[in-house]
mmCIF file of C-alpha atoms in Angstrom:
data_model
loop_
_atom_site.group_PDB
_atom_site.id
_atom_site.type_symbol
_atom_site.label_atom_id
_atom_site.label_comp_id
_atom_site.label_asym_id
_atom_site.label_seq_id
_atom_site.Cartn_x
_atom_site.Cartn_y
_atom_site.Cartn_z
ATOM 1 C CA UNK A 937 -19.585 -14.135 4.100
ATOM 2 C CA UNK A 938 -17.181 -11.619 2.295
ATOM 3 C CA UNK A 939 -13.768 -11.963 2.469
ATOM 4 C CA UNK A 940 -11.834 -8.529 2.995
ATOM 5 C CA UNK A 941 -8.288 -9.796 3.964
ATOM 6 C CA UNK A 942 -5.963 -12.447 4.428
ATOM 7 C CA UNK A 943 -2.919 -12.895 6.791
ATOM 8 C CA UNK A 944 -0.353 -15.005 7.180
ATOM 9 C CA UNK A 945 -2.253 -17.153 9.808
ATOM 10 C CA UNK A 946 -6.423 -16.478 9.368
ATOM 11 C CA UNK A 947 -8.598 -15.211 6.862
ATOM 12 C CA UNK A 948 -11.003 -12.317 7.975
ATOM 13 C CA UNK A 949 -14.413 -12.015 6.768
ATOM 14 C CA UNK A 950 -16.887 -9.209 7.114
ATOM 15 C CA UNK A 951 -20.369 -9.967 9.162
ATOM 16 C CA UNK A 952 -21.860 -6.843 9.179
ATOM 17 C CA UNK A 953 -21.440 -2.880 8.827
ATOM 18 C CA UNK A 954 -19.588 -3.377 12.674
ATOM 19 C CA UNK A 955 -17.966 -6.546 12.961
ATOM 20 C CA UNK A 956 -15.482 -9.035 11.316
ATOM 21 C CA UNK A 957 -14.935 -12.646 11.675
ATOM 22 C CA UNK A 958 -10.871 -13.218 12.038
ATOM 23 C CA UNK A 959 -10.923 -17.556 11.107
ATOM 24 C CA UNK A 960 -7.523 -19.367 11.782
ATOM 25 C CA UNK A 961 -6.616 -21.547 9.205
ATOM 26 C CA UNK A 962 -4.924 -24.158 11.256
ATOM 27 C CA UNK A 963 -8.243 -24.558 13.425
ATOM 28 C CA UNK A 964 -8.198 -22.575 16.165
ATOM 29 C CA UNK A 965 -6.205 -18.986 17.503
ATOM 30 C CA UNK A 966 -2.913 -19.561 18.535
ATOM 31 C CA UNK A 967 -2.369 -20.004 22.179
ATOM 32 C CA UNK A 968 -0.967 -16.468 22.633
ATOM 33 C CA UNK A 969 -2.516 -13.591 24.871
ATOM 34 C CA UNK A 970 -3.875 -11.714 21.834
ATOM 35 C CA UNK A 971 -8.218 -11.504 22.725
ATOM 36 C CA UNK A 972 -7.181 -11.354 26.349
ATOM 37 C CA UNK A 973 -4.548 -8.725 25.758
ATOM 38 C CA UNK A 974 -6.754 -6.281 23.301
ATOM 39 C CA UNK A 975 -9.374 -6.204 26.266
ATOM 40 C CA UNK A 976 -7.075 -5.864 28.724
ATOM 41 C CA UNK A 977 -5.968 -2.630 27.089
ATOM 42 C CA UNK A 978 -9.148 -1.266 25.933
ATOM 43 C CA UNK A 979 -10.140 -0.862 29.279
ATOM 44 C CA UNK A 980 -7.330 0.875 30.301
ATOM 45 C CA UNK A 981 -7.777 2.994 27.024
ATOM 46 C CA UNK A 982 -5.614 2.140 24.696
ATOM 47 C CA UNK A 983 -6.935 2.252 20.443
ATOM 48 C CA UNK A 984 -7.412 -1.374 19.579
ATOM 49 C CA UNK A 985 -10.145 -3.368 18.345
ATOM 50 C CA UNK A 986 -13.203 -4.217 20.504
ATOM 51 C CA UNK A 987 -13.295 -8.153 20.718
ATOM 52 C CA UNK A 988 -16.993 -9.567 20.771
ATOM 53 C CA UNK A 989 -16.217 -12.875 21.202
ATOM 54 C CA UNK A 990 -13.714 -16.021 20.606
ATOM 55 C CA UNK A 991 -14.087 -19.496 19.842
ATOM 56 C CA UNK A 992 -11.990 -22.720 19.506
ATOM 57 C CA UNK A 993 -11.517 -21.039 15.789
ATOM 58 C CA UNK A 994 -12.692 -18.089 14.981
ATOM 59 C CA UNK A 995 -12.618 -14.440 16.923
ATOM 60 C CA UNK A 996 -15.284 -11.793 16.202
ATOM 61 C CA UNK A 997 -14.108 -8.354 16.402
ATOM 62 C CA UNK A 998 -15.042 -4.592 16.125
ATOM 63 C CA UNK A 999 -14.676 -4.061 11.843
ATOM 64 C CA UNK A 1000 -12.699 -0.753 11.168
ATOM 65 C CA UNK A 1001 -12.585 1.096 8.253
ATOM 66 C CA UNK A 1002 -9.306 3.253 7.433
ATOM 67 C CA UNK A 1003 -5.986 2.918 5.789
ATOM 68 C CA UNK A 1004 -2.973 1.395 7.337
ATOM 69 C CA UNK A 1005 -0.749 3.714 8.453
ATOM 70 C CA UNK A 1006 1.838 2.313 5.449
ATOM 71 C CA UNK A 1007 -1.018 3.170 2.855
ATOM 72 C CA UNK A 1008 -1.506 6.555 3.860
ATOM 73 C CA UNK A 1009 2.766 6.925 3.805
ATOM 74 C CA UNK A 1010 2.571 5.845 0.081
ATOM 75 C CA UNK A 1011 -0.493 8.183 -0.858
ATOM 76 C CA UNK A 1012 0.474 11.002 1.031
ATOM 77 C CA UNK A 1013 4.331 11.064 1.194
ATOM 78 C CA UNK A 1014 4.969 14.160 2.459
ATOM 79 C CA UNK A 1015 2.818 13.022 5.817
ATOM 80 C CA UNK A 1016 5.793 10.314 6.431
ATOM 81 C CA UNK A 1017 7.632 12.227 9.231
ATOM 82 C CA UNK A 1018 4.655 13.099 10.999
ATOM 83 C CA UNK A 1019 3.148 9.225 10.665
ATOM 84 C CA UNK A 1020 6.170 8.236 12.155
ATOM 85 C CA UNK A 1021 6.170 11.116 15.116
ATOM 86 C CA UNK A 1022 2.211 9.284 15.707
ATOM 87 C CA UNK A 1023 3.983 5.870 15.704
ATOM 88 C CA UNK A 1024 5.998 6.467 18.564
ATOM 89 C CA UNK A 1025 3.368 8.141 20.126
ATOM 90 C CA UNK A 1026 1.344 4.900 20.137
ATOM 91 C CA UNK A 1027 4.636 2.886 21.169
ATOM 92 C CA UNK A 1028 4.603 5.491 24.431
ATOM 93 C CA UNK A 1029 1.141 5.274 25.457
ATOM 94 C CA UNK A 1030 1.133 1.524 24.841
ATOM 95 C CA UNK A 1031 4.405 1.318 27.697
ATOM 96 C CA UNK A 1032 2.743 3.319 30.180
ATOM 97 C CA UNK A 1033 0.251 0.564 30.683
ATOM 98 C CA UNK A 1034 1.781 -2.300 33.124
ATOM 99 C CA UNK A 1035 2.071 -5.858 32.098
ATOM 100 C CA UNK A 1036 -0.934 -7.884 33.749
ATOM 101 C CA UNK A 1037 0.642 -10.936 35.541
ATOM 102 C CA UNK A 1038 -0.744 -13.626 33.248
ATOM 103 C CA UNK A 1039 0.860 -11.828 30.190
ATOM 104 C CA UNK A 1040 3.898 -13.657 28.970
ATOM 105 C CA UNK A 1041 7.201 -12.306 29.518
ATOM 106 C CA UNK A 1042 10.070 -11.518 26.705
ATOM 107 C CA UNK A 1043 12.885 -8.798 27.048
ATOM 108 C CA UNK A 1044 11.459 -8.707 30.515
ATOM 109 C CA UNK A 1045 13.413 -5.703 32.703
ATOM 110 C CA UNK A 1046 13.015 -8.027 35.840
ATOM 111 C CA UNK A 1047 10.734 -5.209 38.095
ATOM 112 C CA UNK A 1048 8.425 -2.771 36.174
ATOM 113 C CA UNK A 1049 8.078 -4.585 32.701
ATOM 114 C CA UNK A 1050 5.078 -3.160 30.577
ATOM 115 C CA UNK A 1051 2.796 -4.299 27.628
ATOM 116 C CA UNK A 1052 4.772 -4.316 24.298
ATOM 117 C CA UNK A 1053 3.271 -5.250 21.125
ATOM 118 C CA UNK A 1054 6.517 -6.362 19.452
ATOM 119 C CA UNK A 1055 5.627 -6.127 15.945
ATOM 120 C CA UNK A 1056 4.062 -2.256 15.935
ATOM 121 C CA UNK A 1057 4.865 -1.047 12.482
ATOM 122 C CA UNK A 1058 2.592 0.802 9.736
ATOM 123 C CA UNK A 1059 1.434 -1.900 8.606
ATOM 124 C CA UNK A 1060 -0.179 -2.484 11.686
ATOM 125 C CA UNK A 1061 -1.784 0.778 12.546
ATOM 126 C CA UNK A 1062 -5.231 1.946 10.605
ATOM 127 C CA UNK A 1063 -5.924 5.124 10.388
ATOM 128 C CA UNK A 1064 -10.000 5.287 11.304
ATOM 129 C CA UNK A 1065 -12.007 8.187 12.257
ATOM 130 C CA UNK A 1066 -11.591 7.493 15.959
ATOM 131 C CA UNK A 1067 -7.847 8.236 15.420
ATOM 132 C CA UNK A 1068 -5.085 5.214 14.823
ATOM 133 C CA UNK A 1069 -5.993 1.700 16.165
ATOM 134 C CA UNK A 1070 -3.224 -0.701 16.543
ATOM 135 C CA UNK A 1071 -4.196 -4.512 15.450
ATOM 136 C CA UNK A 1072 -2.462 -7.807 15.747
ATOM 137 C CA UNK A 1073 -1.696 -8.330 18.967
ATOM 138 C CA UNK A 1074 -0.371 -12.336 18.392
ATOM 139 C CA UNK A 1075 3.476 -10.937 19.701
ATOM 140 C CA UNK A 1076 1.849 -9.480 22.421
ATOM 141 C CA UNK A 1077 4.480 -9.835 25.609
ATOM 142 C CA UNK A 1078 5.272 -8.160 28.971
ATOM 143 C CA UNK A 1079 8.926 -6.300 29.208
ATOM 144 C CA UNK A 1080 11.220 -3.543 28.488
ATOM 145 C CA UNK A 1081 9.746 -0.932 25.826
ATOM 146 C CA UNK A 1082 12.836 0.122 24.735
ATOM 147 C CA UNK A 1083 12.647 -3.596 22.634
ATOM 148 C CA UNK A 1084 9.609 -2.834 21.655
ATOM 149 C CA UNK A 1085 10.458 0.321 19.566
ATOM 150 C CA UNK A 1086 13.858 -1.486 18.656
ATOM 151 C CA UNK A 1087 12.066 -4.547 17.401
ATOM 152 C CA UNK A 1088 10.060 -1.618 15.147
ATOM 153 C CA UNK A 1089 13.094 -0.051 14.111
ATOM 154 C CA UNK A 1090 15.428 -3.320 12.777
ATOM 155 C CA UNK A 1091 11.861 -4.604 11.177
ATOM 156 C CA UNK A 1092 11.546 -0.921 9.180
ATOM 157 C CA UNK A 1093 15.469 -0.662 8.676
ATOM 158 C CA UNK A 1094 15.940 -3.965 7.487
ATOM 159 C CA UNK A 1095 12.979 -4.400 4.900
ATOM 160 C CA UNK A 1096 14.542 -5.129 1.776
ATOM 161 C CA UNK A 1097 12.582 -2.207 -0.316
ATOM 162 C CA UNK A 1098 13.080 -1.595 -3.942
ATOM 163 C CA UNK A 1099 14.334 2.407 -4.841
ATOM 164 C CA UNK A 1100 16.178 5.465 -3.157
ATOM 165 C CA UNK A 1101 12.805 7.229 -2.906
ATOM 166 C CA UNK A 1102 11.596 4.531 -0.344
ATOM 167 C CA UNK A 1103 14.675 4.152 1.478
ATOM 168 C CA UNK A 1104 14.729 7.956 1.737
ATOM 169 C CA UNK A 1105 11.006 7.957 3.002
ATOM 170 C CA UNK A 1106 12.096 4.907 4.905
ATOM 171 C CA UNK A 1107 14.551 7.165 6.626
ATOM 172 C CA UNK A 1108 12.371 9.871 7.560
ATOM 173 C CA UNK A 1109 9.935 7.536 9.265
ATOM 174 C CA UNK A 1110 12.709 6.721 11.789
ATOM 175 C CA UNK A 1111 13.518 9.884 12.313
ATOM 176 C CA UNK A 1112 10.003 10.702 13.119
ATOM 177 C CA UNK A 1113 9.718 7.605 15.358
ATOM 178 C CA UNK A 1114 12.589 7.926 17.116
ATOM 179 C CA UNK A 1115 11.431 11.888 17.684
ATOM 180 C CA UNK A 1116 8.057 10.837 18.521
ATOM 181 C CA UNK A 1117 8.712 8.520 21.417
ATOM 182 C CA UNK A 1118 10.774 9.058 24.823
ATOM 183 C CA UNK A 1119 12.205 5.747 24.958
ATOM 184 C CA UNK A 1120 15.832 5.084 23.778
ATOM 185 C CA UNK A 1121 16.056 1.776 22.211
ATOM 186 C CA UNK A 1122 19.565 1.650 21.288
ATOM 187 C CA UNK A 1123 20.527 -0.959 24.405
ATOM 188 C CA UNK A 1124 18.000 -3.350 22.952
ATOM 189 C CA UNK A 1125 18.637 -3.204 18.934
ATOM 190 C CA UNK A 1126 20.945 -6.532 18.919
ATOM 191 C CA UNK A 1127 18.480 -8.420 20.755
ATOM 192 C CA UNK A 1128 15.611 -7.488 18.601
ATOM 193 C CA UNK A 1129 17.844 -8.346 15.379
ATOM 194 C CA UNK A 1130 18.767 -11.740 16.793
ATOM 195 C CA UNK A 1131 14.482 -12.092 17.494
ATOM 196 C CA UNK A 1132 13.982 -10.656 14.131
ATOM 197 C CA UNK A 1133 16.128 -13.486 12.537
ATOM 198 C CA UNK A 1134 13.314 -15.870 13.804
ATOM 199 C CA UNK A 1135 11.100 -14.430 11.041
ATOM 200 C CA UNK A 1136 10.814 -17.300 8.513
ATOM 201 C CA UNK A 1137 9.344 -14.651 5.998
ATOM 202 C CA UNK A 1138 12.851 -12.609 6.010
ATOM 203 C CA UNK A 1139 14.219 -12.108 2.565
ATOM 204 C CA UNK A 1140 18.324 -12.842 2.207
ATOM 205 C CA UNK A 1141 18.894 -9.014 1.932
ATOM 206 C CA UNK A 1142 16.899 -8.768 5.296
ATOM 207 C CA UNK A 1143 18.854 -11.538 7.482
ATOM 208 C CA UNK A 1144 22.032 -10.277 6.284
ATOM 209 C CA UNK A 1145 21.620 -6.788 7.342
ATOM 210 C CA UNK A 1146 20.082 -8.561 10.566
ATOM 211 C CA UNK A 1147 23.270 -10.846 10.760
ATOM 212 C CA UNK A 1148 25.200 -7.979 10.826
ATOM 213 C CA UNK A 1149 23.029 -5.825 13.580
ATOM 214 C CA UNK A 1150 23.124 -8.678 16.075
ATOM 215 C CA UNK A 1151 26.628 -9.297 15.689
ATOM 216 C CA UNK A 1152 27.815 -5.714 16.539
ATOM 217 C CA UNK A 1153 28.528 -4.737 13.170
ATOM 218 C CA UNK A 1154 27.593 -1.507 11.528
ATOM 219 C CA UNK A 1155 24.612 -2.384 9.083
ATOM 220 C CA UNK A 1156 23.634 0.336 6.595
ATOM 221 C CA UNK A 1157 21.456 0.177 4.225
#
């Protein structure tokens, strides 16, 4: 098999001209919603991967072909305010699908939570010829999508990114977001900087500005 991409958890390996084998490297998926979840919400119509099936390691799943949203910002600059206008697009359809009952809760509102992906940057968004399809799915929770588009925010605002070009394109990607979408997230940004500072990934730049957030404190860039 060809290997065609690596993650922080699983290796994923092209079968054939429509599918791709996603292997865990600890031996087996993590016990998270994530195969359940992205079939839950296909059927109710929402761009994700078809999943064709799931063993004790390895899940087989629709293969798409596209850039990430986060390539086509660095090929195509000037496209950055209207990539981020289609990001919170996706953030808004994704919240007006209800959280099934077997879907874990986090930031939950208590009466009408919905699905949240929690980790919905560009990163995770390709670009295909059916239109954008949102993959990984492993945060996948039930609650209040204003954290959702908060915990998108503090993980674009805080990346620790080298030059004033970036930061400026950086800017204009949250401006498009935050256009783009309906749902406020300013009541949730300290509680998605204190989840953010769970990342063990984050750079010192990135848990200082974090630090910061959570605590109440202005963080700039």
């Amino acid at each position: 098999m060809e290997l065609i991409a690596q993650g922080r958890d699983a290796d994923v390996y092209a079968l054939d001209g429509t599918r791709v084998l996603r292997r865990y490297r600890d031996g087996g998926p993590p016990t998270g919603p994530e195969a359940r979840v992205m079939t839950y919400l296909a059927e109710k119509g929402y761009p994700v991967p078809r999943v064709h099936d799931v063993t004790d390691t390895d899940m087989v799943l629709e293969r798409l072909t596209g850039p990430t949203m986060l390539d086509e910002m660095a090929r195509r600059p000037w496209r950055v305010t209207a990539l981020g206008r289609e990001l919170g697009r996706l953030h808004d359809r994704l919240h007006a699908v209800p959280a099934p009952e077997w879907l874990r809760e986090r930031f939950t509102t208590g009466a009408d939570d919905r699905v949240l992906h929690l980790d919905l940057h560009p990163g995770n968004v390709l670009l295909t010829e059916r239109g954008p399809v949102v993959i990984d799915w492993s945060n996948a929770a039930a609650g209040d999508p204003a954290a959702d588009v908060a915990m998108t925010v503090v993980t674009v605002a805080s990346a620790d990114v080298p030059g004033l070009t970036v930061r400026l394109a950086r800017g204009l990607l949250l401006h498009g977001l935050r256009s783009g979408s309906r749902t406020d997230p300013s009541h949730r940004m300290r509680d998605a900087a204190r989840q953010k500072l769970n990342d063990p990934n984050l750079r010192p730049k990135e848990a200082a500005w974090l630090h910061r957030l959570a605590a109440g404190a202005g963080a700039g860039d």
